[in-house]
Short mmCIF file of C-alpha atoms in Angstrom, two decimals:
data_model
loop_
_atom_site.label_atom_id
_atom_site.label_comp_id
_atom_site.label_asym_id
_atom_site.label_seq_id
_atom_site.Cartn_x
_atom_site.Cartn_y
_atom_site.Cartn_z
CA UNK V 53 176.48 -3.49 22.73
CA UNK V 54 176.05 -6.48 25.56
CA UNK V 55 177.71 -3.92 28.08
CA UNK V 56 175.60 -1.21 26.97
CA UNK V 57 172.43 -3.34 27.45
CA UNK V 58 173.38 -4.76 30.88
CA UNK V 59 174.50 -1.14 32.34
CA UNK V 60 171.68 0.50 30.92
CA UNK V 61 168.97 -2.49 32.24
CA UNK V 62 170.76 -2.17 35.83
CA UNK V 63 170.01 1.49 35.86
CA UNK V 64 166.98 1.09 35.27
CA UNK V 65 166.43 -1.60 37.82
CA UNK V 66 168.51 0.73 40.56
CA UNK V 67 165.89 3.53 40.17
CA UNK V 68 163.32 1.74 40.41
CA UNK V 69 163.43 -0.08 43.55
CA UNK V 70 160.99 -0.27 46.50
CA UNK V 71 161.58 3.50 47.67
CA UNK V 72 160.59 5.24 44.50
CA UNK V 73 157.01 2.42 44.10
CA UNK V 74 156.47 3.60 47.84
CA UNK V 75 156.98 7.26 46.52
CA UNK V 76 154.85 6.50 43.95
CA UNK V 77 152.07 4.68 44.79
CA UNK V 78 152.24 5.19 48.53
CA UNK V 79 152.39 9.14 47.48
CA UNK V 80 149.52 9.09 45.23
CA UNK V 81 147.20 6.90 48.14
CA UNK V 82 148.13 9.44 50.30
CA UNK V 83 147.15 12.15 47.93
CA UNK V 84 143.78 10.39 46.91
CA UNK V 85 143.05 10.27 51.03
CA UNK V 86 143.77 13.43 51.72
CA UNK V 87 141.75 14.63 49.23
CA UNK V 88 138.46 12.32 50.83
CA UNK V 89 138.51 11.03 46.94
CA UNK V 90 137.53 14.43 45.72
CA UNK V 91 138.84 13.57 41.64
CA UNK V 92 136.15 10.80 41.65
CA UNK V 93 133.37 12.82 43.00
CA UNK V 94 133.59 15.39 40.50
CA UNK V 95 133.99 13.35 36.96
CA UNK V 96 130.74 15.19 35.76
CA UNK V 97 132.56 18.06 36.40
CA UNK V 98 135.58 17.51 34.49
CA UNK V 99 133.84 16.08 31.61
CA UNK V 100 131.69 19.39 31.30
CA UNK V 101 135.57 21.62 31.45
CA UNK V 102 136.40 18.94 28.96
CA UNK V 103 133.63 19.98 26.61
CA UNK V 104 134.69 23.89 26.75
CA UNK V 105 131.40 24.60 29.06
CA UNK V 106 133.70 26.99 31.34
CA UNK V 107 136.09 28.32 28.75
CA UNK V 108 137.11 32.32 28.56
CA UNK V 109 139.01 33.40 26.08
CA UNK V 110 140.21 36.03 27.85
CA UNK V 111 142.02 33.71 30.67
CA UNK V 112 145.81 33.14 30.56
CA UNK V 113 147.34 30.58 28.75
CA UNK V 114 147.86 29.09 25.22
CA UNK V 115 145.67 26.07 24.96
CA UNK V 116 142.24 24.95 25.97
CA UNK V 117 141.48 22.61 28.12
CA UNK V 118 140.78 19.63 25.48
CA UNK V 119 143.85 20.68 23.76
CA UNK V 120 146.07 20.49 26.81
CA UNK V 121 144.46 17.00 27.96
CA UNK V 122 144.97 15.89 23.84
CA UNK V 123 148.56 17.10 23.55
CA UNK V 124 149.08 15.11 27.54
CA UNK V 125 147.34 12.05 26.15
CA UNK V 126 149.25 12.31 22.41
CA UNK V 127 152.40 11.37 24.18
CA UNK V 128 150.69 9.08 26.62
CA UNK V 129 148.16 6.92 24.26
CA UNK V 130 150.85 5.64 22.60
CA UNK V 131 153.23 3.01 22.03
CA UNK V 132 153.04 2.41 26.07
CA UNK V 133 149.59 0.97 25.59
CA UNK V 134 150.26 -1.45 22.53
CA UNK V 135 153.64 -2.49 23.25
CA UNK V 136 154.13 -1.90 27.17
CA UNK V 137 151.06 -3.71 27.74
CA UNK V 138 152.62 -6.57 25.93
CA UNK V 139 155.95 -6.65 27.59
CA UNK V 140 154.19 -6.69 30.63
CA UNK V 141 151.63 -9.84 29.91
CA UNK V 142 154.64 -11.54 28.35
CA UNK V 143 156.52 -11.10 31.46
CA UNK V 144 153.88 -11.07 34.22
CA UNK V 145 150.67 -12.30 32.47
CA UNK V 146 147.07 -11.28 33.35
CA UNK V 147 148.09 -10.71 36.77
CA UNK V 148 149.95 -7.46 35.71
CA UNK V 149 146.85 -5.93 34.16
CA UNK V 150 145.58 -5.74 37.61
CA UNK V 151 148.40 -3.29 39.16
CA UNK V 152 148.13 -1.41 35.95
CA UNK V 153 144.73 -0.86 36.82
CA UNK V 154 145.89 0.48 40.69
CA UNK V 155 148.21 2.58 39.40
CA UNK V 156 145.76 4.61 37.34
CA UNK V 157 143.25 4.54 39.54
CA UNK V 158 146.32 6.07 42.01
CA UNK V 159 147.43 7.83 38.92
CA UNK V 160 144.12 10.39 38.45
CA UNK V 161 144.70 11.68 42.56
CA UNK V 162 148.23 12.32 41.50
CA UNK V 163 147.22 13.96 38.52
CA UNK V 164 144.30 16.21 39.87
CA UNK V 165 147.47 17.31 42.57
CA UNK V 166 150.24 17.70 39.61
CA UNK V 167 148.53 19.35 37.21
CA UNK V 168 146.80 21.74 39.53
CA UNK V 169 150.04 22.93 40.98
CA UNK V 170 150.85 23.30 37.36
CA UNK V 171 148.46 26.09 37.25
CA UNK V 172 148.98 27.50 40.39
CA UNK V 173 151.99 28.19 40.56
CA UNK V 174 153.49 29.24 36.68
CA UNK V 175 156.83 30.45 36.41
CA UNK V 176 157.93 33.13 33.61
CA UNK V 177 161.03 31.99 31.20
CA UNK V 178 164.12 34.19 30.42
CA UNK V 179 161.75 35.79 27.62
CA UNK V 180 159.05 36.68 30.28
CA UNK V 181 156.33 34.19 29.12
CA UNK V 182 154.15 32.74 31.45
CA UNK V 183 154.92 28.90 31.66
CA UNK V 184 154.01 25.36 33.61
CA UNK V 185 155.32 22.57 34.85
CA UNK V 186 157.09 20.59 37.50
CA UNK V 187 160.25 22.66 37.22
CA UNK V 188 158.00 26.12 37.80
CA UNK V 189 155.84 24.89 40.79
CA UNK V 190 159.10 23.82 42.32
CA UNK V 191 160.64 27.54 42.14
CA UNK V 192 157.76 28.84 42.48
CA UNK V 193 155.75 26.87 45.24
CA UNK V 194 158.59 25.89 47.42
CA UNK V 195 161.03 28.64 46.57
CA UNK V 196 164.75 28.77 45.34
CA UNK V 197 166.02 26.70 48.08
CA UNK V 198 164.94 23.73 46.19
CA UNK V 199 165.75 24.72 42.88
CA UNK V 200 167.99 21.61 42.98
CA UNK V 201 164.53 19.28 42.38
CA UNK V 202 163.56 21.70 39.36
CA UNK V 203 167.08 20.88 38.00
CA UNK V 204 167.16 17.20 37.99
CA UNK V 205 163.15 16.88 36.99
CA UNK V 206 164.42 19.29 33.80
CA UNK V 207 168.04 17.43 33.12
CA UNK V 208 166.02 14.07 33.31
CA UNK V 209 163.24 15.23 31.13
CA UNK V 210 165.65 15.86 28.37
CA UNK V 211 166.42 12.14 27.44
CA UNK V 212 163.02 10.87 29.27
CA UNK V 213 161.10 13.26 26.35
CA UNK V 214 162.98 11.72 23.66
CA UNK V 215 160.58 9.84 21.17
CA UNK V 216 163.35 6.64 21.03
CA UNK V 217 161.05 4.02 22.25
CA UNK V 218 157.80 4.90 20.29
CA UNK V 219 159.90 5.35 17.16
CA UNK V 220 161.71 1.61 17.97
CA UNK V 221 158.57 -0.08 18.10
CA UNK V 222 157.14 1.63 15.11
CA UNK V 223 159.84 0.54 12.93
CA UNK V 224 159.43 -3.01 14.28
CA UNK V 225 155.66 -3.24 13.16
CA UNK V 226 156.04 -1.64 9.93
CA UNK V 227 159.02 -4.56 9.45
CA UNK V 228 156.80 -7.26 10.45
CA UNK V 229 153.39 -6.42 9.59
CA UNK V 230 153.79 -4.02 6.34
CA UNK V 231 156.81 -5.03 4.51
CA UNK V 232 158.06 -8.89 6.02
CA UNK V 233 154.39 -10.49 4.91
CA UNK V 234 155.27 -8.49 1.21
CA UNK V 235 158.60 -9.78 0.56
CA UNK V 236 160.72 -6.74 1.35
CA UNK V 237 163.99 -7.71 2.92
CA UNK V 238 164.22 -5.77 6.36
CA UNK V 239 166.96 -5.06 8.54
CA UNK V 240 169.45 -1.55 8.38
CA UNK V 241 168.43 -0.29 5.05
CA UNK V 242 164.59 -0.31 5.48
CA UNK V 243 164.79 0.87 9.77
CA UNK V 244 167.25 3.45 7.87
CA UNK V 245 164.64 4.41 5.46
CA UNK V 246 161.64 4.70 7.99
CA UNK V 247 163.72 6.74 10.43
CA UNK V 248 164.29 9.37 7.38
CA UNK V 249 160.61 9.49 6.97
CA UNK V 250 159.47 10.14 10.80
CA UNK V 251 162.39 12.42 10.79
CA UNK V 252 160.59 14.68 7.78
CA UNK V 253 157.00 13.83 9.43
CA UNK V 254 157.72 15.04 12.90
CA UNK V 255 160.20 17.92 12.01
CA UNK V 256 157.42 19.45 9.92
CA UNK V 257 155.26 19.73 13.05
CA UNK V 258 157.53 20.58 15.98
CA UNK V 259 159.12 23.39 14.25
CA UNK V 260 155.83 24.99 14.41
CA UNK V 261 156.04 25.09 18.16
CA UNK V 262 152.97 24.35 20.45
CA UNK V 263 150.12 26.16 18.50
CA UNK V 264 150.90 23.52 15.64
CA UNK V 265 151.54 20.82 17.59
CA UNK V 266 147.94 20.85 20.09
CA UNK V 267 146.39 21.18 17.42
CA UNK V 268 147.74 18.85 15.12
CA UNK V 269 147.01 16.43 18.16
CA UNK V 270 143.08 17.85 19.00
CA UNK V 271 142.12 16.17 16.04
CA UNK V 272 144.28 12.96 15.77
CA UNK V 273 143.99 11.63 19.63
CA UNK V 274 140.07 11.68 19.53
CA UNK V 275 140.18 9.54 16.17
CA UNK V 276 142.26 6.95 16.59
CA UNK V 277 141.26 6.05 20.05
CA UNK V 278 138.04 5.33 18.40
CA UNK V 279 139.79 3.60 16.01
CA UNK V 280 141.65 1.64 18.19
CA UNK V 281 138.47 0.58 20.58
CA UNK V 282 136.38 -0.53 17.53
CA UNK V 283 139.08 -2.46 16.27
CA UNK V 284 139.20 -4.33 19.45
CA UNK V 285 135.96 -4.56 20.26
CA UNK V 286 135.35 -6.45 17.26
CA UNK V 287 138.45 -8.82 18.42
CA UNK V 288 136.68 -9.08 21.87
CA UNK V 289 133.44 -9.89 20.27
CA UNK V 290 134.88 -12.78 17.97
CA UNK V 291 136.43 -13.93 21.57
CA UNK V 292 133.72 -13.17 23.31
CA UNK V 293 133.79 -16.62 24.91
CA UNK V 294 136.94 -16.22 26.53
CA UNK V 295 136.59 -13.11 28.61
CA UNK V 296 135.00 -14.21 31.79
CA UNK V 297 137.93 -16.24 32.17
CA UNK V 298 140.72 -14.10 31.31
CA UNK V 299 138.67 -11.22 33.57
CA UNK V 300 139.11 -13.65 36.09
CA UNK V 301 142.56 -14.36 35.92
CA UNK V 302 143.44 -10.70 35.76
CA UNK V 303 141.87 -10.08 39.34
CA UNK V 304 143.38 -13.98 40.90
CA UNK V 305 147.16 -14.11 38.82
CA UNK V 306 147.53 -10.71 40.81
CA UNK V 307 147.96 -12.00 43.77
CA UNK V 308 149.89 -15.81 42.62
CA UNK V 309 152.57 -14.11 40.13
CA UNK V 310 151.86 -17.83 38.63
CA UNK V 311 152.67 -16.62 35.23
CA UNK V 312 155.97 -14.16 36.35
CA UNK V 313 158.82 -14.88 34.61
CA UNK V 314 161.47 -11.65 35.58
CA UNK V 315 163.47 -11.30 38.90
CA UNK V 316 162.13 -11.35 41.93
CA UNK V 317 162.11 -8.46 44.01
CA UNK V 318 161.08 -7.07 47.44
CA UNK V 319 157.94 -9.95 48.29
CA UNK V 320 159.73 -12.46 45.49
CA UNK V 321 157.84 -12.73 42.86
CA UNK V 322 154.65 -10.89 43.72
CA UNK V 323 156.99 -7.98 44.62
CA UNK V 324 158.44 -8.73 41.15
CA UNK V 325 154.45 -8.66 39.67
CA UNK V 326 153.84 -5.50 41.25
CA UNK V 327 156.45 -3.89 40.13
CA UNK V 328 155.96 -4.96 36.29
CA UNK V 329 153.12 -3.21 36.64
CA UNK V 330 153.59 0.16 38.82
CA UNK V 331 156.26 0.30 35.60
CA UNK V 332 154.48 -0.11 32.82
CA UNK V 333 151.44 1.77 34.22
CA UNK V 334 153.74 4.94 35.04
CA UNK V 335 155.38 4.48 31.43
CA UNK V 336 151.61 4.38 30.10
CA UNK V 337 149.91 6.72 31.83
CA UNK V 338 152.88 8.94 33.34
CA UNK V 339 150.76 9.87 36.29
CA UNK V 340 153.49 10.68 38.80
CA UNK V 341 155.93 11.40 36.60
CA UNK V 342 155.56 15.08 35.49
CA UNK V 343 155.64 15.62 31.83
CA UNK V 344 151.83 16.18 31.31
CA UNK V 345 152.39 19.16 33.88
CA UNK V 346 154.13 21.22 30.69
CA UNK V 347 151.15 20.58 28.40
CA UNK V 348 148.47 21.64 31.02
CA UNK V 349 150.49 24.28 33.15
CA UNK V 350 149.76 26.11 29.19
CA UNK V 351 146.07 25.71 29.16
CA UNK V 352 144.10 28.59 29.14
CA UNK V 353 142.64 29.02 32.41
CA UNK V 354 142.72 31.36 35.34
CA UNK V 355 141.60 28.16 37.40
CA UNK V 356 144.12 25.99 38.66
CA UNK V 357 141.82 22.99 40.40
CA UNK V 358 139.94 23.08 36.87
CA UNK V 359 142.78 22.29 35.46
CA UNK V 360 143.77 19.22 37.38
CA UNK V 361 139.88 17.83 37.20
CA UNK V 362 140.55 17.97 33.27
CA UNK V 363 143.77 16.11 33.95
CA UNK V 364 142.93 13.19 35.94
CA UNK V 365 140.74 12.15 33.20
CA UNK V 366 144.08 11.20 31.13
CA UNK V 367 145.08 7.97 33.52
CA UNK V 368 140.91 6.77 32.99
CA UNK V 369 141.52 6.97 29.49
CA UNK V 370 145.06 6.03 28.73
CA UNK V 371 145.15 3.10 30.87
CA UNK V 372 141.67 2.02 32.48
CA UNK V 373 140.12 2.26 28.64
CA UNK V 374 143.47 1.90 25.78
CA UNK V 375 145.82 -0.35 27.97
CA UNK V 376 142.55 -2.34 28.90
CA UNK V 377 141.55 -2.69 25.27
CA UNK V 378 145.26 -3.94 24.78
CA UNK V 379 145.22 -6.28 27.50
CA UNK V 380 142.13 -8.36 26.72
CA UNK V 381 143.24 -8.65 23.21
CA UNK V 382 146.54 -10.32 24.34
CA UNK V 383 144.91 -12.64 26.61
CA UNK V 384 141.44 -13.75 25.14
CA UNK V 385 143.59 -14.54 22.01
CA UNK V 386 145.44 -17.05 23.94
CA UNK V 387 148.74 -15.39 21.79
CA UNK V 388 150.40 -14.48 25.17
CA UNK V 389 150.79 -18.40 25.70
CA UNK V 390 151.31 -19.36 22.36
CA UNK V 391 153.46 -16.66 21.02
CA UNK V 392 157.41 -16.12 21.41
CA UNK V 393 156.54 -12.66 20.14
CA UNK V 394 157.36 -9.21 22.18
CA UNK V 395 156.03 -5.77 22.07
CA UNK V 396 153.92 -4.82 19.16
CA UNK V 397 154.57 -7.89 17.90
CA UNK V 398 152.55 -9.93 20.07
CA UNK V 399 149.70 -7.79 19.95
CA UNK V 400 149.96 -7.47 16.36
CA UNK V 401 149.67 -11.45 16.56
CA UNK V 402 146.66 -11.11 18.16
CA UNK V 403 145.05 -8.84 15.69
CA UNK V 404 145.63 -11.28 13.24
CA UNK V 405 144.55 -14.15 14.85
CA UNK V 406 141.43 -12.49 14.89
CA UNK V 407 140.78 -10.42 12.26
CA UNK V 408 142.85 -12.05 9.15
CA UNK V 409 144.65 -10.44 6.57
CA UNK V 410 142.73 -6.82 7.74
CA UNK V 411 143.46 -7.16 11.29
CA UNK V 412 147.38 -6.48 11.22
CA UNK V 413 146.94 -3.47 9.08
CA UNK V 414 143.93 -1.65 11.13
CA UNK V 415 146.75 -1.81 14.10
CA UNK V 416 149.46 -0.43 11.83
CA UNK V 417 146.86 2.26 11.12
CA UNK V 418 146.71 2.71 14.92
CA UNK V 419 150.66 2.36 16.18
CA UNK V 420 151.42 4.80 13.54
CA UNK V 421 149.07 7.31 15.11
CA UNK V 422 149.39 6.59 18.32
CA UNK V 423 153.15 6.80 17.75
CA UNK V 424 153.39 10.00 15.61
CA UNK V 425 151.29 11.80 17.87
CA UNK V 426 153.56 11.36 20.25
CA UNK V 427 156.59 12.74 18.27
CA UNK V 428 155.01 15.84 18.63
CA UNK V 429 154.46 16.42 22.07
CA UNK V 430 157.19 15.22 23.57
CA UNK V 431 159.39 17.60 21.69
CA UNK V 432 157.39 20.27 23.40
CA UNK V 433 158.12 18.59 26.74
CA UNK V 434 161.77 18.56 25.96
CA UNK V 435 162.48 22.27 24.97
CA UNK V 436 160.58 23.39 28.07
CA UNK V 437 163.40 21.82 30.03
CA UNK V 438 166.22 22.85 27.93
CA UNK V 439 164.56 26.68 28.45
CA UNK V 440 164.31 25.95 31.99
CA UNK V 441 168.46 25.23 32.28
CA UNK V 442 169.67 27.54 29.60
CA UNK V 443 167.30 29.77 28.83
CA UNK V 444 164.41 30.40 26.37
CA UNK V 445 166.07 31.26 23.76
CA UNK V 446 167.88 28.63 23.27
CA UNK V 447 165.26 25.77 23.60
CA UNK V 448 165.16 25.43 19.85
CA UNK V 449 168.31 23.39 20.23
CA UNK V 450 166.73 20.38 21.49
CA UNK V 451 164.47 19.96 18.43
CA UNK V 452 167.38 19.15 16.42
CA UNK V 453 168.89 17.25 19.28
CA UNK V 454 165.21 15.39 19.53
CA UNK V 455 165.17 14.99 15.44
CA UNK V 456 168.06 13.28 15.53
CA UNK V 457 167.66 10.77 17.95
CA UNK V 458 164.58 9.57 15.95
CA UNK V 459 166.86 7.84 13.67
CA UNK V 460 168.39 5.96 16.82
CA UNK V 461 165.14 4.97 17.91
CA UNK V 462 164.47 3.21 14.46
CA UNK V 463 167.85 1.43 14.19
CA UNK V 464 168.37 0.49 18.20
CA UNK V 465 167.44 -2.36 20.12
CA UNK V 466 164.00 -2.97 21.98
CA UNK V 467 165.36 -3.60 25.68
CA UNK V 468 168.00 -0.80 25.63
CA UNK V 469 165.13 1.87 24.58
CA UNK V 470 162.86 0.76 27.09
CA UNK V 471 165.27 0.63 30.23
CA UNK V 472 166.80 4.13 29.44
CA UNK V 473 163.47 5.89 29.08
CA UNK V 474 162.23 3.77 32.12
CA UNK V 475 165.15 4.91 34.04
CA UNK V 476 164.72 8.47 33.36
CA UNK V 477 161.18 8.39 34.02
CA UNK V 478 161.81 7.33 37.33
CA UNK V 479 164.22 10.42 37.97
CA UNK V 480 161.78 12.61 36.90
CA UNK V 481 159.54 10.87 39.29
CA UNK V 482 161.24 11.95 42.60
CA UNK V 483 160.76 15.78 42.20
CA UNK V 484 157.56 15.56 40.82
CA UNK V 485 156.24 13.46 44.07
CA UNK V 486 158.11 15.27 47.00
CA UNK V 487 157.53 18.81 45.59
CA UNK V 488 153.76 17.96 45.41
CA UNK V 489 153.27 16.13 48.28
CA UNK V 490 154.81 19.81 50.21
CA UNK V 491 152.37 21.41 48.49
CA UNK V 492 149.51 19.34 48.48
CA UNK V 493 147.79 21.21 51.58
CA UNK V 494 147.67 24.47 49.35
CA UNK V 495 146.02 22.72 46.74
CA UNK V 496 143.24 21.42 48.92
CA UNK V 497 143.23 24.94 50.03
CA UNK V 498 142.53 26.40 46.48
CA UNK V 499 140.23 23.56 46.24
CA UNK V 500 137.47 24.44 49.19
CA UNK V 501 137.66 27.72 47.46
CA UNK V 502 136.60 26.55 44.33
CA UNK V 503 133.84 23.55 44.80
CA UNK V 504 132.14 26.63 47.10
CA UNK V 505 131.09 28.86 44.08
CA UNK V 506 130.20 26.26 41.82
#
């Protein structure tokens, strides 16, 4: 299992070197300059698609517009923003928060460019439905010749959309904040037990297919992110004292790596800092990465640059409000210092610090949705790529495929989860940035046309 880890962590850490954070980051400044910052002068905008003030019912397309962002941020708001927030203080500490923040910020150009394209360019399956997504605008906008991006986007996808991570770290809380404090023994038998029940949960709701899933997800993202906020507001307000120092830190640790404990990379340790969290942002908020591209190339819309304004709102949420939120409860609870504690655990630390005996159950409440949630979309995520290689009919297949691997997720190790999604993420990465930076200049074409008759 050593070998396992080690190979699996060195993937990880060959994919994501300094040429896919240029590709990345560099990619999405790019995009946000060549677009004169056009996603950030039209937030009004998006907010008003957002509400349904431009729907038709009569456009193409499956989903609304709020159902396509909520089945996007279902598999986003998740255990990225509870957990990855707290590997990446552990390892980095408030200095990390900081390149989170840049690589949302980078994150809503990308995804205004992505997500467009989405739109833009659909593809039709082997059953002749109209569909979205990385793999489609790659066939579609740049033509067979690069079919070869389309492929390795869709191959990665497969094990990148696998729920293994989310499902590993909601076993781990409901261990240590549900049955440990109760005096149930934990270990094979009860990670066993909870992967039967998220098994039954989740197979009940992907089986319906997308209809079931968005809106299964329409009405649980919207309530427990306000869940999650007024739960750590409260925490905030009870530490109220603390946060003009740790706001502080965020914005001077960013530049000093003083509390970065992994390898060094390009720049030593700062290199190392940024890193952490380009990482952990793209895990978060996936901007860059591709997968929101299936759940918004299905909107209903005959709009494409609508589309992508309703997008880019998913990297202000996810990670400028929820991985915030996360953040500030870490570090104003001093448990990032204090605390041996990784993952959920350490911010489960921190909501009972605060709030006792209450406190680590309203975050349970929270993982569990967040987490769930997520077990839903990405399964959709997964059989559009499996449709994409084999065909449509077959994309049923990776549901049971997907099913399975919940009960790895629940009986599997933390670091071994975490690098192989990581690394996959990062394959799916490359195709997504070089087919969209190609065809960037159409969508700022498609975008004069639009912001002139509104």
């Amino acid at each position: 299992m050593e070998n396992i880890d080690n190979f699996v962590a060195d993937f990880a850490s060959a994919v994501w070197g300094l040429p896919l954070v240029i590709l990345l980051i560099g990619g999405g400044i790019f995009l946000l300059i060549y677009s004169k910052f056009l996603p950030f002068r039209y937030l009004g905008h998006s907010i008003d698609l957002l509400r349904g003030k431009y729907d038709d019912p009569n456009d193409p397309g499956e989903i609304s517009h709020f159902q396509a962002l909520a089945t996007a941020l279902s598999s986003t708001v998740g255990m990225g923003n509870i957990a990855g927030v707290a590997v990446a203080i552990a390892v980095g500490g408030p200095g990390a928060v900081f390149w989170l923040w840049v690589s949302a910020i980078v994150g809503m150009g990308t995804k205004f460019f992505t997500n467009t394209l989405a739109v833009m360019y659909r593809g039709k399956d082997t059953e002749g439905k109209i569909q979205g997504g990385v793999m489609y605008f790659i066939v579609e906008g740049l033509g067979r010749n690069w079919k070869f991006l389309a492929i390795l986007f869709s191959v990665a996808g497969l094990i990148g959309a696998l729920p293994v991570f989310n499902v590993n770290q909601l076993t781990k809380a409901i261990n240590s904040i549900l049955l440990e404090p109760n005096g149930i023994a934990t270990g094979n038998v009860s990670n066993f037990s909870i992967g039967v029940v998220l098994t039954i949960i989740t197979s009940i709701v992907v089986l319906g297919g997308l209809y079931r899933i968005s809106r299964t997800v329409s009405k649980l993202v919207p309530a427990m992110v306000v869940l999650y906020f007024l739960s750590v507001v409260a925490i905030l307000a009870i530490n109220f004292e603390q946060l003009p120092k740790y706001l502080s830190l965020i914005f001077t640790d960013a530049f000093a790596a003083n509390n970065y404990k992994g390898d060094p990379l390009f720049g030593g340790l700062l290199g190392g800092l940024i890193l952490l969290g380009i990482r952990r942002g793209a895990f978060s908020n996936e901007a860059g990465i591709g997968t929101a591209t299936m759940a918004h190339g299905a909107s209903k819309t005959s709009q494409p640059i609508r589309e992508g304004l309703v997008a880019m709102l998913g990297p202000a949420i996810d990670t400028l409000v929820v991985c915030t939120l996360t953040a500030l409860t870490i570090l104003v609870t001093g448990v990032w210092q204090t605390s041996e504690a990784s993952g959920v655990a350490l911010t489960a630390k921190a909501f009972g610090d605060s709030i006792p005996v209450f406190g680590p159950y309203l975050l349970l409440i929270c993982i569990a949705a967040f987490s769930i949630s997520s077990l839903f979309s990405y399964s959709y995520y997964g059989t559009k790529c499996l449709s994409f290689l084999i065909g449509a009919k077959y994309k049923h297949w990776y549901n049971y495929f997907y099913i399975i691997s919940i009960m790895l997720g629940a009986t599997t190790d933390q670091s071994i989860i975490l690098n192989l999604i990581d690394g996959f993420f990062a394959l799916m990465a490359i195709p997504t940035m070089i087919s969209t930076l190609i065809l960037a200049p159409r969508v700022m074409k498609q975008a004069k046309l639009y912001f002139e008759v509104i």
